[in-house]
Coordinates of C-alpha atoms in Angstrom, one line a residue:
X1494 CA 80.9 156.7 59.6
X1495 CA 79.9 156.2 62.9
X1496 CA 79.0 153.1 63.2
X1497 CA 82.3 151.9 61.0
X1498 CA 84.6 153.6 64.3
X1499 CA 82.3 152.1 66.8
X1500 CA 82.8 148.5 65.4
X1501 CA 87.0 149.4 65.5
X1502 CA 87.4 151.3 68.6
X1503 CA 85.3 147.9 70.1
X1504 CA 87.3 145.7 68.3
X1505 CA 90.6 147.3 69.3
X1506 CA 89.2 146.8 72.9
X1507 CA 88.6 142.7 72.6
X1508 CA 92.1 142.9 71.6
X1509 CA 93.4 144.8 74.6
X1510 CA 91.4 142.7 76.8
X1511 CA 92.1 139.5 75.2
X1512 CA 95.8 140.0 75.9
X1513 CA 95.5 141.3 79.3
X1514 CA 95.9 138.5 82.2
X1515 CA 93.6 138.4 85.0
X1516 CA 95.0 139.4 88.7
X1517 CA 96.6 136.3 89.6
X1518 CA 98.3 135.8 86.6
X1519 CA 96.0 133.4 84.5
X1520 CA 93.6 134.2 81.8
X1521 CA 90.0 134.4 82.5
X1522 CA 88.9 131.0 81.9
X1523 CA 87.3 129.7 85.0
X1524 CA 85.8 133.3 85.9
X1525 CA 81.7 132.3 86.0
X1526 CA 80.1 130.4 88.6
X1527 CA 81.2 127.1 87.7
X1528 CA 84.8 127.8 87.5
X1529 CA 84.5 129.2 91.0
X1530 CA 82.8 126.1 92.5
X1531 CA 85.6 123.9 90.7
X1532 CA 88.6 125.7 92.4
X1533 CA 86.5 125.3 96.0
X1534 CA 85.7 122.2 95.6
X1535 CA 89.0 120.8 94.5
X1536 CA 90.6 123.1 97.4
X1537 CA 88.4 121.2 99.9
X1538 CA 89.3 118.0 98.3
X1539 CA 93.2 118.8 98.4
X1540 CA 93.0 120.1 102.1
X1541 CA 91.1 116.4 103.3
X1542 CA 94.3 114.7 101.4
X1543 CA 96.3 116.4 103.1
X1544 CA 94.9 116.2 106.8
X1545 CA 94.9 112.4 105.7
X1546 CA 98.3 112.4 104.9
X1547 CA 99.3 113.7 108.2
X1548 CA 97.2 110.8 109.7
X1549 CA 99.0 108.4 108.2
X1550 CA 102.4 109.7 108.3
X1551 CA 102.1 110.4 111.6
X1552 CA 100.8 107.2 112.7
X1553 CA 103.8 105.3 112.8
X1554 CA 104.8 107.1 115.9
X1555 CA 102.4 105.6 118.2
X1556 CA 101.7 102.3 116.6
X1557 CA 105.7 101.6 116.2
X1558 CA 105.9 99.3 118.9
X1559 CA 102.7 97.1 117.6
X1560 CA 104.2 96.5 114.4
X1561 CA 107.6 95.3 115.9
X1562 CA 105.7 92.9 118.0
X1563 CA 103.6 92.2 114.7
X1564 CA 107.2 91.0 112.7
X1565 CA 108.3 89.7 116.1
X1566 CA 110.8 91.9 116.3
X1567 CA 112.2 94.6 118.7
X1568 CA 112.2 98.3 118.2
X1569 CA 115.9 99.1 117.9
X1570 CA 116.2 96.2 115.0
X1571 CA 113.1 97.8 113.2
X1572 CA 115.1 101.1 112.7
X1573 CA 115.4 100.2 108.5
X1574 CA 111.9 101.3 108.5
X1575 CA 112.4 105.5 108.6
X1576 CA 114.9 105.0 106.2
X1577 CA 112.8 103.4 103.9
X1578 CA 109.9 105.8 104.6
X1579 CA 112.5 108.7 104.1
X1580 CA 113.8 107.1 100.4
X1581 CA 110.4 106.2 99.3
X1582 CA 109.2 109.9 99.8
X1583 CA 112.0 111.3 97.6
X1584 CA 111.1 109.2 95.2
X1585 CA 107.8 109.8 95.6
X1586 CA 108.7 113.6 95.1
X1587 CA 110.9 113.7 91.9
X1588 CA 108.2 111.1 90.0
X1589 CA 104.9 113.1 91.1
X1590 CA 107.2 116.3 89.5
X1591 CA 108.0 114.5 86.5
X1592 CA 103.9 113.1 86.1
X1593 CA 102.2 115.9 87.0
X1594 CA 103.7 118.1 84.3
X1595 CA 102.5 115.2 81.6
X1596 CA 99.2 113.8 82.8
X1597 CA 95.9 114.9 84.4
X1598 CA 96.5 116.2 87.5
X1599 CA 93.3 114.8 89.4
X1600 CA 93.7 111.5 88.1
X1601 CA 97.4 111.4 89.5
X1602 CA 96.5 112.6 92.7
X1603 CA 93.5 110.7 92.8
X1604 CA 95.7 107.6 91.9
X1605 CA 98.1 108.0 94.7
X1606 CA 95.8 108.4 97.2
X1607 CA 94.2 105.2 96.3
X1608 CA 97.9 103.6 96.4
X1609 CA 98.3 105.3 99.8
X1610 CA 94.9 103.3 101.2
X1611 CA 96.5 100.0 99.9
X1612 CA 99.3 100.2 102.1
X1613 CA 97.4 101.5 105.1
X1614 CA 95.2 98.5 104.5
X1615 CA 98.3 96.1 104.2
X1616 CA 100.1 97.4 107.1
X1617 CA 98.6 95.7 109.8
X1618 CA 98.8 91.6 107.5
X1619 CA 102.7 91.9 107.1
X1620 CA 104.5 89.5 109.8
X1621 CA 107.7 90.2 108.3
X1622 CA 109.9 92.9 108.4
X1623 CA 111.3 93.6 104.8
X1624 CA 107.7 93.2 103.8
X1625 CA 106.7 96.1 106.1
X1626 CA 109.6 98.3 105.1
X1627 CA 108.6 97.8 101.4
X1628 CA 105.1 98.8 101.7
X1629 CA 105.9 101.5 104.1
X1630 CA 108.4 102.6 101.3
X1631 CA 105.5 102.4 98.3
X1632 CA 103.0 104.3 100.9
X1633 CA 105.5 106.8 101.3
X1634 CA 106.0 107.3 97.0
X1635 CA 102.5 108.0 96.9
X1636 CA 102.9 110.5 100.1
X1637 CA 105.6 112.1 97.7
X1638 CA 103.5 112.7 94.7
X1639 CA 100.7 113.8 96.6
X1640 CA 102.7 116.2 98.7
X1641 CA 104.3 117.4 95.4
X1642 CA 101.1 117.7 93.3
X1643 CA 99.3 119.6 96.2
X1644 CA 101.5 122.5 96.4
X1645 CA 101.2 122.8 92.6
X1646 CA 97.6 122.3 91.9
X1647 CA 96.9 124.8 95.0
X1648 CA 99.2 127.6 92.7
X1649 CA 98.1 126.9 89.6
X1650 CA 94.0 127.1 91.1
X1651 CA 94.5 130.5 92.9
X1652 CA 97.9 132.1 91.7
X1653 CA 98.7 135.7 93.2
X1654 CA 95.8 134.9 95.6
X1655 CA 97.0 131.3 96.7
X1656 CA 98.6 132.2 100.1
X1657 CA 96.2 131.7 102.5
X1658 CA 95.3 128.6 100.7
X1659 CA 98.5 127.3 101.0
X1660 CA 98.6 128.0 104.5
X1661 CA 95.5 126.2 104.9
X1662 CA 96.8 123.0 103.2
X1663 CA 99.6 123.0 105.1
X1664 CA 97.7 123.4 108.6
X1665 CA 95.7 120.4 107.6
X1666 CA 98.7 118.0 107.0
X1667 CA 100.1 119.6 111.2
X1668 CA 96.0 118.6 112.6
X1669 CA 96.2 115.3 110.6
X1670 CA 99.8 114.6 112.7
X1671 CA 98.4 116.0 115.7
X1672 CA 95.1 114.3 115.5
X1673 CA 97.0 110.6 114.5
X1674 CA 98.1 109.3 118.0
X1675 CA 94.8 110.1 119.4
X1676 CA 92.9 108.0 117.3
X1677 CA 95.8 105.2 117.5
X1678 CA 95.6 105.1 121.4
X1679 CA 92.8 106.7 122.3
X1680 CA 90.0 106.4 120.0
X1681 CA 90.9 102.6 119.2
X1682 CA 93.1 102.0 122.4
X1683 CA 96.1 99.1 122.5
X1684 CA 96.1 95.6 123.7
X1685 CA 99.5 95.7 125.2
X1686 CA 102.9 97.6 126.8
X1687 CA 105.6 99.0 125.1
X1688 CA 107.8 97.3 127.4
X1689 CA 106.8 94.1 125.9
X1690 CA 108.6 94.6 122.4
X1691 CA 111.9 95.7 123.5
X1692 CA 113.8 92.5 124.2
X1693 CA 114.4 90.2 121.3
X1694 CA 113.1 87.1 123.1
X1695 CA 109.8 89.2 124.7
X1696 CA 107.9 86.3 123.5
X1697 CA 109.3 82.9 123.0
X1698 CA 105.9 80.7 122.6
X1699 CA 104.4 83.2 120.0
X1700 CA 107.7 83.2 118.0
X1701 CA 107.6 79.6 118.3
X1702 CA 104.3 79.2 116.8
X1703 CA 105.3 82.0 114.1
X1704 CA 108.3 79.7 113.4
X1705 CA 106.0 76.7 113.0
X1706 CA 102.7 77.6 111.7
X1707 CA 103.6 81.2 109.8
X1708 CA 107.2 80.6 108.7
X1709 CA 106.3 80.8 104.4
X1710 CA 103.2 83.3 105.8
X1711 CA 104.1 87.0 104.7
X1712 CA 100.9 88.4 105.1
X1713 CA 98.5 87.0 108.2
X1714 CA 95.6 88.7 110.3
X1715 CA 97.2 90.6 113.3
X1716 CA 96.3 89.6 116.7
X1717 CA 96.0 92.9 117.6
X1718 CA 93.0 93.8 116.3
X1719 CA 93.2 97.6 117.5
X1720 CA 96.1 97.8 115.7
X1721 CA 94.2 96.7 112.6
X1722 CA 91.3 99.1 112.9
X1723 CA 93.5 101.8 113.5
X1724 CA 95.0 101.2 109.9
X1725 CA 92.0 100.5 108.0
X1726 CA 90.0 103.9 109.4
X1727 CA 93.0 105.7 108.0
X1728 CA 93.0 104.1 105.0
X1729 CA 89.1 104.1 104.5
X1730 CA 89.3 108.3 104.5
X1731 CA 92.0 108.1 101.9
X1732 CA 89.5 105.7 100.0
X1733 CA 86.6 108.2 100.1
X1734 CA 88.8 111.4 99.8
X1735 CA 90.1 109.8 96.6
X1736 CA 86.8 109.2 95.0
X1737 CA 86.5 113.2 95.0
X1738 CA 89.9 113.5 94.1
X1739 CA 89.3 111.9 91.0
X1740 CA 85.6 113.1 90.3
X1741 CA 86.6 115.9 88.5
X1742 CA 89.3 114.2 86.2
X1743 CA 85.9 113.5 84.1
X1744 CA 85.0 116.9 83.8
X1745 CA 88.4 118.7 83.6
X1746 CA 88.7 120.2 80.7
X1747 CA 92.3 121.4 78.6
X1748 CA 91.7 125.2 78.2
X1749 CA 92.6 126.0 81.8
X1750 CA 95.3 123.7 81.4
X1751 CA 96.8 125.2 78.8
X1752 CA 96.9 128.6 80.1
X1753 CA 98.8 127.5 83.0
X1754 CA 101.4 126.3 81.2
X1755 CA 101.3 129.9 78.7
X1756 CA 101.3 131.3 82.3
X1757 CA 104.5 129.6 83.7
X1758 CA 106.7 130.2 80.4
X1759 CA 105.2 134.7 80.5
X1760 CA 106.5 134.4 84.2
X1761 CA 109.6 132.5 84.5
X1762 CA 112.6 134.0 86.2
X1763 CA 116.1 135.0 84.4
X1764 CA 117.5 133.1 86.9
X1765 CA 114.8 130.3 87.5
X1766 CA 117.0 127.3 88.3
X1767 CA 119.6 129.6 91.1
X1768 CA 116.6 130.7 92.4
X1769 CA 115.4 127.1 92.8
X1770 CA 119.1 126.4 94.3
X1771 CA 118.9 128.9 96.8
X1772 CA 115.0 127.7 97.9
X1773 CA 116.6 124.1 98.3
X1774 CA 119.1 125.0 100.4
X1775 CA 117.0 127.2 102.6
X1776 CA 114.2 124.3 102.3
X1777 CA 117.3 121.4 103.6
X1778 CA 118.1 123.8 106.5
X1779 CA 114.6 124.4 107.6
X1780 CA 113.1 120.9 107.5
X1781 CA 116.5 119.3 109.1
X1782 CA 115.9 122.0 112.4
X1783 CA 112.7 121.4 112.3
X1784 CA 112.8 117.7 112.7
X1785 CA 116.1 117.3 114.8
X1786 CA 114.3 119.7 116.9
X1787 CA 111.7 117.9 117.5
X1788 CA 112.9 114.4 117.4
X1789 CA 115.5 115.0 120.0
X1790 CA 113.3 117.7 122.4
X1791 CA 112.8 115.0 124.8
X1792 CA 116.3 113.5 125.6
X1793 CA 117.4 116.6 125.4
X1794 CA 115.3 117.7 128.6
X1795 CA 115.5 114.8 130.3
X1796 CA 119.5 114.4 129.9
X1797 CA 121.1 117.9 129.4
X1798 CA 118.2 119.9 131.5
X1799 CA 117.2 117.8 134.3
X1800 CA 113.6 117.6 133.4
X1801 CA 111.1 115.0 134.1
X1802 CA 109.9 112.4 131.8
X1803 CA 106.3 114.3 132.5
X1804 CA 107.6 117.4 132.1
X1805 CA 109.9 116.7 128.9
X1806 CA 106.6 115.1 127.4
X1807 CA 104.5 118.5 128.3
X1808 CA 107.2 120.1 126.7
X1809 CA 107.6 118.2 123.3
X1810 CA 103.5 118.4 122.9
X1811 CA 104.0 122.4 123.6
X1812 CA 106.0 122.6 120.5
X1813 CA 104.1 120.7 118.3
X1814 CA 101.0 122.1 119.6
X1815 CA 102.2 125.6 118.7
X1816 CA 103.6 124.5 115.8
X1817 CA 99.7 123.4 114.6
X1818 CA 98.6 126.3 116.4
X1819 CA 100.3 129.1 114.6
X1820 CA 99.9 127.1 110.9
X1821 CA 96.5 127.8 111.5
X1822 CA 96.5 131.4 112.7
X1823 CA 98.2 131.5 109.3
X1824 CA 95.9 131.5 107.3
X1825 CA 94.0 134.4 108.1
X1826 CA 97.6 136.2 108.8
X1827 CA 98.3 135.6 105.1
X1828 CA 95.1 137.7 103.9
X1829 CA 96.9 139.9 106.1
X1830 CA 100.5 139.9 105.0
X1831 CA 102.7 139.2 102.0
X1832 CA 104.3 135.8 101.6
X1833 CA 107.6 137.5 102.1
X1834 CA 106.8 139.4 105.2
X1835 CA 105.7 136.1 106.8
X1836 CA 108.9 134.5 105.3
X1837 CA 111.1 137.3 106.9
X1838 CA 109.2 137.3 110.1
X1839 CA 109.1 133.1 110.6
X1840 CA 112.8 133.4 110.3
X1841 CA 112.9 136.7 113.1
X1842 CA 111.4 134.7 115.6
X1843 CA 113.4 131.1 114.7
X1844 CA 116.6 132.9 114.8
X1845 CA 115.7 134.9 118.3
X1846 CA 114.1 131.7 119.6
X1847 CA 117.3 129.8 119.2
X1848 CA 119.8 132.0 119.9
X1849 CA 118.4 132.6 123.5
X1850 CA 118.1 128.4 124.1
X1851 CA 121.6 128.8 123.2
X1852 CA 122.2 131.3 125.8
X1853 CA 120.2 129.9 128.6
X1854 CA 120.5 125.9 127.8
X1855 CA 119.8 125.0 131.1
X1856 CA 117.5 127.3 132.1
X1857 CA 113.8 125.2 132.0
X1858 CA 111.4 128.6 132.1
X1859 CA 113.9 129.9 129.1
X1860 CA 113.4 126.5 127.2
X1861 CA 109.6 126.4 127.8
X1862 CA 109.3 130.4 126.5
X1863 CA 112.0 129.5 123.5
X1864 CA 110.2 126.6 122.6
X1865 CA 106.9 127.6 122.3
X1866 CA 108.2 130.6 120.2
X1867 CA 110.5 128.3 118.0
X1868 CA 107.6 126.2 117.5
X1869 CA 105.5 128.8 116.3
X1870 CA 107.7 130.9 114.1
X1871 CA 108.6 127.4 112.0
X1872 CA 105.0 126.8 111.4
X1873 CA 104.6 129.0 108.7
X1874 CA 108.0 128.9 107.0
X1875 CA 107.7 126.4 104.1
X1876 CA 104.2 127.2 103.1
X1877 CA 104.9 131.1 102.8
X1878 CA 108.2 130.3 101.0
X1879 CA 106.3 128.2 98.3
X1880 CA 103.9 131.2 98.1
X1881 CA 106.8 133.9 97.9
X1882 CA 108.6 132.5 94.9
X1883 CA 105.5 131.7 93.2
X1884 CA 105.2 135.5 92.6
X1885 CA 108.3 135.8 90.6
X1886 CA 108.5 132.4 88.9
X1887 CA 106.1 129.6 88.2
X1888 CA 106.5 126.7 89.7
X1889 CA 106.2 123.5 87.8
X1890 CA 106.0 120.1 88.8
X1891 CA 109.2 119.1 88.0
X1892 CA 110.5 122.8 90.2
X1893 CA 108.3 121.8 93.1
X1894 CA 110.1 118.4 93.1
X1895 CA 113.0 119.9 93.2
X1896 CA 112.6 121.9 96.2
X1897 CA 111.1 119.2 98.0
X1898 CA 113.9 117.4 98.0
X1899 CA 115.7 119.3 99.7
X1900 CA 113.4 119.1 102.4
X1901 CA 113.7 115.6 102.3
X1902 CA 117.4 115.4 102.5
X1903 CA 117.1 117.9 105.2
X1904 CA 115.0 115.1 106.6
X1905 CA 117.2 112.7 106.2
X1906 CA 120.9 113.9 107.3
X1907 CA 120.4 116.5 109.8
X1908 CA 118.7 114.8 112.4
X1909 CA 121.2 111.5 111.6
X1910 CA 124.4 114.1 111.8
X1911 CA 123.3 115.8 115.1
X1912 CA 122.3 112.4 116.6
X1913 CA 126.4 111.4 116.4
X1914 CA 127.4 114.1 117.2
X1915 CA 125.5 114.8 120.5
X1916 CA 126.7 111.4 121.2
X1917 CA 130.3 112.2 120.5
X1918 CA 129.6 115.3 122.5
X1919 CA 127.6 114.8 125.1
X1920 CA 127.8 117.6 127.3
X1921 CA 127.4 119.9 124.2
X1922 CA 123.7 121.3 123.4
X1923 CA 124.2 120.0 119.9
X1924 CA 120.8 120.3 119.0
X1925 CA 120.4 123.7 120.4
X1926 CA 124.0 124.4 118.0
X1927 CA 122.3 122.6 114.8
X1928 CA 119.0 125.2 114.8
X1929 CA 121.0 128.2 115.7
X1930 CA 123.4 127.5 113.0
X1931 CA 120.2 126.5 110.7
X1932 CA 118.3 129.8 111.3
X1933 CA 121.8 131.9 110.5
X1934 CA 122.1 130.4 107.2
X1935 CA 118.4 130.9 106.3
X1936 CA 119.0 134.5 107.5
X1937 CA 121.8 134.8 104.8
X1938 CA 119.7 133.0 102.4
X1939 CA 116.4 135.0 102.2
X1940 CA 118.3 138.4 100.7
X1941 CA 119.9 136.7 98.4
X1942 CA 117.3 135.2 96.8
X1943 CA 115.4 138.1 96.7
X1944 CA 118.0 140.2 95.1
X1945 CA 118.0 137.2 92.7
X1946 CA 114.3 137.0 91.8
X1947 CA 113.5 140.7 92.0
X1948 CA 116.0 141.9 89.6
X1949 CA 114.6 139.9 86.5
X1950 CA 110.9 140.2 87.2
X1951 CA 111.6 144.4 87.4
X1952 CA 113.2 144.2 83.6
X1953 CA 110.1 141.8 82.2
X1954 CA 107.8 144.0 83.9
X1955 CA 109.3 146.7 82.4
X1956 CA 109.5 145.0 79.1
X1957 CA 106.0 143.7 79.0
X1958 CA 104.7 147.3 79.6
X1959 CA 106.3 148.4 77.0
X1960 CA 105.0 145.4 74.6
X1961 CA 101.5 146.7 76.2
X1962 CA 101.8 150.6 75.0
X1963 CA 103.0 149.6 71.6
X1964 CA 99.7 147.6 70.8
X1965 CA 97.6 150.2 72.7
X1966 CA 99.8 152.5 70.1
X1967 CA 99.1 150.5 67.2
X1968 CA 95.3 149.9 67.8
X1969 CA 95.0 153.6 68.5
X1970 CA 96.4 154.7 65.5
X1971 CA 94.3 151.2 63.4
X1972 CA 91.1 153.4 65.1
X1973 CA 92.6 156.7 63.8
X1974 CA 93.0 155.6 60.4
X1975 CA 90.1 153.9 59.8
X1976 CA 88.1 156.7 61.4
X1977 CA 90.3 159.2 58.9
X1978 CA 89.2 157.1 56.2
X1979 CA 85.9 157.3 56.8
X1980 CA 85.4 160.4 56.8
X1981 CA 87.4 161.5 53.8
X1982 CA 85.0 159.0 52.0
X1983 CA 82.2 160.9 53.5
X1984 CA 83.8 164.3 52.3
X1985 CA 84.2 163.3 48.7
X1986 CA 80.6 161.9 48.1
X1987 CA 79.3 165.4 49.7
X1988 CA 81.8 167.0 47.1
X1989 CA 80.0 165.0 44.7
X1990 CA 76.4 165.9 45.3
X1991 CA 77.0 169.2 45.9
X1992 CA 78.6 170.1 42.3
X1993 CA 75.4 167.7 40.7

């Protein structure tokens, strides 16, 4: 009898166990050592993307003027080329969303990065500029999916415990942007003046011997050879880094996979798709302030302050640096803090920051305080908002597309729609108006959509708990009865003896 209720009572346990989830949400399948080393390694891997990615999208910045004398032409007339970077990233997001949901994710990321390294490499050859555009476009696709299947592959590895993680991927995209126009003009150096490429006719013997001699050539060997090692550095990391990327595609196996997905379906959100709506709005608002911000730093302390071109410099680097800065500090703040704490205090500080550049707008010691504190409270903001809603609903690929972009659009119109209108108004602090007004409506945003997630995930909570009593119930009373059983067996056979 009592080895019959031993063998229940341990069976009824495997069952509680089996349908218990681990803490962050997925079952136990990568729990030993070599799950563990997987999830570190492909972390690792995911955070050198990343800080490549930042290289490269970065680089344009600093190297702009090289290519425009590349496709002998001048800067102003080269302009097409953001807007195709811009398009090609949004389509870069809402395909990665789409792929990543139906293929192995290491082999698409790995992919991508490889397509990335074939533009980088191409880059420098083009002498024309709809060839440029287009392959700047293509290299920004692949910037799309792998920005897209980052985020994702970073939730699905670590779940409830992803924050700081995400922070960290983040951080290494803001070192790879700082780090890019050092090693365009510093490590590599330049062969020539901006000044040179903004007239049309800078060059009238080299255009007449690209007329002559290059006229059917769409791809040629730059002159400026710094300009080509520059490129093919960058695009040698993303060569290596996607070697790893797509060294564990071969040993990847489907269980893991599969409980993701049983994973995103137990934790969806009533109201998955609003939520999603809100986050893109909030997402649109934040990249756009973000980027107008610092985009139009510079002309705006030099024309509306009264700064020097020195001094407006010092102060654009102050905000980026920060911005870096405090995306690292992040990291070990999220161990710290809850993704929604950070959320709510990133948006404290953005909407402080901005109201009192408002105030004081010509003030220089008010905009070098301000900016360094706007700066810092927007480095955390997008990372901690993908971590936030990831603890009330799953995000997919096809979700995490979706919220991206928004932060492309963001990217796209606010900094266009504050540019004419500054130059409608020019005595206005337009920019100043564009990220006070962005940090009010992200203020009205976050309680919204956490009155929107919280509400479902509090009546699944309480539902699954329930679910959970009943089988501890029923496995209880499957022990009990067995157990009963037993022993009236073992009372009737006694019976038995005794009246033999």
């Amino acid at each position: 009898m009592e080895s019959h209720g031993s063998q229940a009572k341990a069976a009824g346990q495997r069952l509680l166990q089996a349908e218990t989830p681990g803490k962050n949400g997925l079952p136990a399948v990568s729990s030993g050592q070599g799950g563990r080393a997987l999830r570190w390694f492909t972390t690792v891997v995911l955070n050198a993307a990343f800080l490549g990615m930042g290289v490269g999208a970065a680089v344009l910045g600093p190297t702009f003027p090289d290519l425009a004398r590349n496709v002998n032409r001048n800067i102003s007339s080269l302009s097409e080329i953001f807007v195709g970077r811009a398009l090609g990233y949004l389509c870069g997001s809402v395909v990665g969303g789409v792929l990543f949901d139906c293929m192995n994710h290491f082999l698409l990321l790995g992919l991508s990065n490889l397509f990335t390294s074939a533009g980088l490499y191409l880059i420098p050859f083009c002498k024309t500029a709809v060839l440029l555009t287009t392959i700047m476009s293509v290299t920004s696709v692949s910037f799309g999916i792998l920005d897209t299947g980052g985020n994702v592959l970073i939730l699905n590895l670590w779940g409830d415990k992803g924050a700081p993680h995400m922070q960290a991927l983040h951080f290494s995209f803001a070192l790879g942007a700082f780090l890019s126009p050092l090693l365009a003009k510093l490590a590599w150096g330049t062969t020539a003046s901006a000044q040179n490429y903004t007239e049309p006719d800078f060059d009238r013997s080299a255009l007449n011997r690209s007329s002559a001699g290059t006229s059917y050539s769409l791809l040629a060997v730059p002159e400026d050879k710094n300009l080509l090692w520059t490129y093919a550095s960058i695009g040698t990391y993303g060569l290596v880094v996607s070697v790893f990327l797509l060294a564990p595609f071969f040993k990847k196996s489907s269980k893991q996979k599969k409980s993701t997905a049983s994973d995103q379906v137990a934790r969806r959100a009533k109201y998955h798709w609003a939520l999603l709506c809100l986050l893109f709005i909030f997402f649109f608002f934040y990249v756009g302030a973000e980027v107008t911000y610092g985009s139009f730093l510079f002309s705006f302390a030099t024309t509306h302050v009264g700064m020097k071109e020195s001094e407006a410099a010092g102060l654009n680097s102050v905000f980026w640096g920060t911005f870096a800065a405090c995306r690292g500090l992040a990291i070990f703040f999220a161990t710290l803090l809850q993704p929604g704490t950070m959320l709510v205090l990133c948006n404290i500080g953005s909407l402080v920051s901005s109201l009192f550049l408002v105030l004081f707008d010509k003030s220089p010691l008010c905009l070098w305080i301000a900016t360094s504190v706007y700066g810092a409270s927007m480095a955390a903001t997008f990372p901690s908002g993908i971590s936030w809603i990831e603890q009330y609903t799953s995000l997919s690929g096809r979700s995490t597309a979706f919220i991206l972009v928004g932060a492309g659009l963001g990217l796209m119109a606010t900094p266009a729609l504050s540019g004419i209108l500054q130059g409608l108004y020019p005595d206005l602090p337009i920019i100043l108006y564009t990220c006070l007004g962005s940090a009010v409506f992200m203020t009205v945003l976050i309680p919204g959509m956490y009155k929107l997630a919280t509400l479902p995930q509090k009546q699944k909570e309480t539902v699954n708990s329930k679910s959970r009593d009943q089988k501890a119930l029923l496995c209880s009373s499957g022990i009990n009865k067995e157990a009963n059983e037993d022993a009236k067996g073992a009372g009737v056979h006694w019976i038995l003896k005794w009246l033999t």
